[in-house]
CSV table of C-alpha atoms in Angstrom, one decimal:
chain,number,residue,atom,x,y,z
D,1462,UNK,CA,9.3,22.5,-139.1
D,1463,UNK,CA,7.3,19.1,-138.8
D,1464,UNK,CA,10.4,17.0,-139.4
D,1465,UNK,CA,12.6,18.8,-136.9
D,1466,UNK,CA,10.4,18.1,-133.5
D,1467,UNK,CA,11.6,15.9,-131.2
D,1468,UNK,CA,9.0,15.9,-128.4
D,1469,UNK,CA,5.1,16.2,-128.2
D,1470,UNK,CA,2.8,16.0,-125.6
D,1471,UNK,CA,-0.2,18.2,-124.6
D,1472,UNK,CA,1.5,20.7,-122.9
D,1473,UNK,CA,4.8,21.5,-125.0
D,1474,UNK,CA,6.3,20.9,-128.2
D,1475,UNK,CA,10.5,20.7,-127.9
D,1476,UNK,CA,12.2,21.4,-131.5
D,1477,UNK,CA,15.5,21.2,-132.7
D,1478,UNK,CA,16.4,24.4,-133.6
D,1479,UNK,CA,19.1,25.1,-136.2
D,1480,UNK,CA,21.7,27.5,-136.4
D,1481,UNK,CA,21.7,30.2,-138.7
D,1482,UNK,CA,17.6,31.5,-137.9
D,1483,UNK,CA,16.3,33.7,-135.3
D,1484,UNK,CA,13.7,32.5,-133.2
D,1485,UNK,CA,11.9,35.2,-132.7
D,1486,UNK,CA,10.5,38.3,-135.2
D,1487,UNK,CA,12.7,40.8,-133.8
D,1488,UNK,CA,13.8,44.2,-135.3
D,1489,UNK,CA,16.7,42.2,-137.5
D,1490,UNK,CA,14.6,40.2,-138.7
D,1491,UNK,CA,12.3,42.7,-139.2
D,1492,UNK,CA,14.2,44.8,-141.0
D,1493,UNK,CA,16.3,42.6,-143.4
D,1494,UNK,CA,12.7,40.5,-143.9
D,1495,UNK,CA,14.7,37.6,-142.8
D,1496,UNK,CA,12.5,34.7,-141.5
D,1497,UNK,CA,12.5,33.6,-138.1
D,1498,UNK,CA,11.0,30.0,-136.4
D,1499,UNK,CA,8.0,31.4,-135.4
D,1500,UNK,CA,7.1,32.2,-138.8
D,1501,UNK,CA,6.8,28.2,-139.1
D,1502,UNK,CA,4.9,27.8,-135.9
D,1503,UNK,CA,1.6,27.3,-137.4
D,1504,UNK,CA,2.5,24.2,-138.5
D,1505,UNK,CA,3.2,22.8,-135.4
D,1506,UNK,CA,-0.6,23.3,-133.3
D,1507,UNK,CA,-1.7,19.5,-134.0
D,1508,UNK,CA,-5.1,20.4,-133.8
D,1509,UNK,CA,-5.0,22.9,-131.3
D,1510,UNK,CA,-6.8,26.7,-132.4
D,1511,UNK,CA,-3.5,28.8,-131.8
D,1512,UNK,CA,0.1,28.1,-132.6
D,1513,UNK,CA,2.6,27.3,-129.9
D,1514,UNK,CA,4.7,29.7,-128.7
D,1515,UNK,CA,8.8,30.3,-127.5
D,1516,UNK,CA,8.8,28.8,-123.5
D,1517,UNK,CA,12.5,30.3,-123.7
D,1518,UNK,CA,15.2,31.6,-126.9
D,1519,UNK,CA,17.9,30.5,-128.3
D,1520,UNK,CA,20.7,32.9,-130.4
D,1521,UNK,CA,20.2,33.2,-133.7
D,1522,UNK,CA,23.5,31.2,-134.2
D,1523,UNK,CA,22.8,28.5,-131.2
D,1524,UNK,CA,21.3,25.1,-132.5
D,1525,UNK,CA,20.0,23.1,-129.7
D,1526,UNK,CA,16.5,22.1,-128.5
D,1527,UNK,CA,13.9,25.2,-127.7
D,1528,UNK,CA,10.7,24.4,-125.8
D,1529,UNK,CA,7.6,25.6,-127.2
D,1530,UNK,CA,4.3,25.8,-124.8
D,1531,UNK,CA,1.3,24.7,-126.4
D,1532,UNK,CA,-1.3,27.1,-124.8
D,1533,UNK,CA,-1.1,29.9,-122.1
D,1534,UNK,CA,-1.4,27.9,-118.8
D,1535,UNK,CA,1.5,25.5,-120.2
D,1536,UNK,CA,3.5,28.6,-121.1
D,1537,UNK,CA,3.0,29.8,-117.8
D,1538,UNK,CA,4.2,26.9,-116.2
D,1539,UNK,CA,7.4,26.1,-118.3
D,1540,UNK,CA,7.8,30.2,-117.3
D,1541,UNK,CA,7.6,29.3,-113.8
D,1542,UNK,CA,10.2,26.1,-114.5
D,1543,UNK,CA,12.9,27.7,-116.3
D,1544,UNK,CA,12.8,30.7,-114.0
D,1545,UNK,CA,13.1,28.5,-110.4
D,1546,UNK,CA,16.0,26.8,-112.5
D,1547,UNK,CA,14.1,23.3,-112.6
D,1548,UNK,CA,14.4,23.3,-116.5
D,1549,UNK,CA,18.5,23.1,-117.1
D,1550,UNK,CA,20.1,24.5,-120.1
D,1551,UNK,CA,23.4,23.0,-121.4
D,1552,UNK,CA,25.1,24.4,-124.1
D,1553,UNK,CA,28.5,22.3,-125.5
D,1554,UNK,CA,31.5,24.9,-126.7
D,1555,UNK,CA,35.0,24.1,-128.9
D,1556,UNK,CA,37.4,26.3,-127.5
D,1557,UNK,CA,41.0,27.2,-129.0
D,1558,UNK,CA,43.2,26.5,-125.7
D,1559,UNK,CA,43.1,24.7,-122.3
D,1560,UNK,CA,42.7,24.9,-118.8
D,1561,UNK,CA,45.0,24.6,-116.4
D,1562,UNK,CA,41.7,22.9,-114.3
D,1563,UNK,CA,39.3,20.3,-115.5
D,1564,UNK,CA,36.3,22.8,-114.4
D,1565,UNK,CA,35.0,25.7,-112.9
D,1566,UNK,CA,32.3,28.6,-112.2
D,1567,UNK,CA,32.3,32.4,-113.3
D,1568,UNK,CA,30.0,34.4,-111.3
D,1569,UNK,CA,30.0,37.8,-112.8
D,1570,UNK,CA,26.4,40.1,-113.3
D,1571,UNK,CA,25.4,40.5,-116.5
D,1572,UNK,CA,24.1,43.7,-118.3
D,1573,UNK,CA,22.9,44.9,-121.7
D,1574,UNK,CA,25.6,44.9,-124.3
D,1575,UNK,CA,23.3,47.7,-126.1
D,1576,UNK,CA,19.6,48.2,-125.9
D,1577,UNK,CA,19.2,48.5,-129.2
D,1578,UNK,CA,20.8,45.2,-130.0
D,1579,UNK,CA,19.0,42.9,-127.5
D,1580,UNK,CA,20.0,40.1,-125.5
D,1581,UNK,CA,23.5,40.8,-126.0
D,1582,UNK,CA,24.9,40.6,-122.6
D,1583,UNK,CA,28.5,41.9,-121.0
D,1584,UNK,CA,30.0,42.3,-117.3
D,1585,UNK,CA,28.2,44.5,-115.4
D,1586,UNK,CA,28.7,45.2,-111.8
D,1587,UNK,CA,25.1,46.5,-111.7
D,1588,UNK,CA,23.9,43.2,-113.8
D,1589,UNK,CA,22.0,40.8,-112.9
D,1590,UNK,CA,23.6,38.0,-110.9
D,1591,UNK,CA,24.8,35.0,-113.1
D,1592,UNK,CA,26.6,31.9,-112.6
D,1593,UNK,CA,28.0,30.1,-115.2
D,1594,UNK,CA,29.5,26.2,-114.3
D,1595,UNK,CA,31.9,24.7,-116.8
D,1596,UNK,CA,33.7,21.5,-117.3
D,1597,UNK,CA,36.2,20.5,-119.8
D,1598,UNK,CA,35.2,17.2,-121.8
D,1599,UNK,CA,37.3,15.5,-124.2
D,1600,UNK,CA,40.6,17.4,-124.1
D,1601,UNK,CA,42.1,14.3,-124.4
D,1602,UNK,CA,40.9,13.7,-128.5
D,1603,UNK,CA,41.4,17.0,-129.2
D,1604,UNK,CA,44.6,18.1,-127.6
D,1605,UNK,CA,44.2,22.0,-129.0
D,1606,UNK,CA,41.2,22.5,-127.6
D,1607,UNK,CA,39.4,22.1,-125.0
D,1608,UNK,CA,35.6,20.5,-125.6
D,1609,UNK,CA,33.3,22.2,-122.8
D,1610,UNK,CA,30.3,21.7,-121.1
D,1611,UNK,CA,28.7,24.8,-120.0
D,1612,UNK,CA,25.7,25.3,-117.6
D,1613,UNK,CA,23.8,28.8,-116.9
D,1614,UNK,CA,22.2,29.5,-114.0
D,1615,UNK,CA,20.3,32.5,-113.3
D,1616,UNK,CA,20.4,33.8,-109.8
């Protein structure tokens, strides 16, 4: 897990998650004794008595960088970031297709898929609010499809 940080300081640890592993000990996990990332996160407390833990998650199948707070007040904080939308989260996409525009938003709520899976979310009209931004990069060097850039915004 050592080799796969990107960012230290005394308040957080950012890592660069791969795809494949759950971030989290959840039920699946649980159940199929599958590992998860914060099975490794002793490794990562740098002389510090408790391990860091998840500021925010990423999907089991989402690489990117995940912020870990290294003790409760700098959990709290990076709580208090992400939720007022001062931390921003961009994920990149391949899509099969185009656009007839460049960009655009889709404000729909968002509910529970199914409570017993998780995070899985769908259209809800009783949902919470969310706002999703996009913009199409690089359609030009790949003419099928359309590289995005996607932004989430909680509301």
């Amino acid at each position: 897990m050592v080799s796969r940080l990107l960012y230290r300081d005394g308040l957080m640890l950012v890592i660069d998650k791969p795809p494949g592993i759950a971030v989290h000990r959840g039920p699946k996990a649980r159940q199929s004794g599958g590992e998860s990332l914060e099975d490794h996160f002793g490794a990562l407390r740098f002389g510090l008595p408790r391990a860091p833990a998840l500021a925010h998650r990423l999907d089991r199948d989402t690489s990117g960088c995940l912020v870990l707070g290294r003790h409760r007040k700098a959990l709290a904080q990076l709580g208090k970031l992400f939720k007022r939308g001062a931390i921003g989260k961009t994920y990149w996409a391949v899509v099969e297709g185009g656009s007839a525009a460049n960009e655009g938003e889709i404000e729909l709520p968002l509910g529970r898929l199914d409570v017993a899976r998780g995070w899985w979310m769908k259209h809800d009209p009783a949902g919470q609010p969310a706002l999703t931004k996009w913009k199409g990069n690089g359609a030009e060097l790949f003419p099928s499809n359309l590289r995005g850039r996607v932004r989430g915004e909680g509301r």
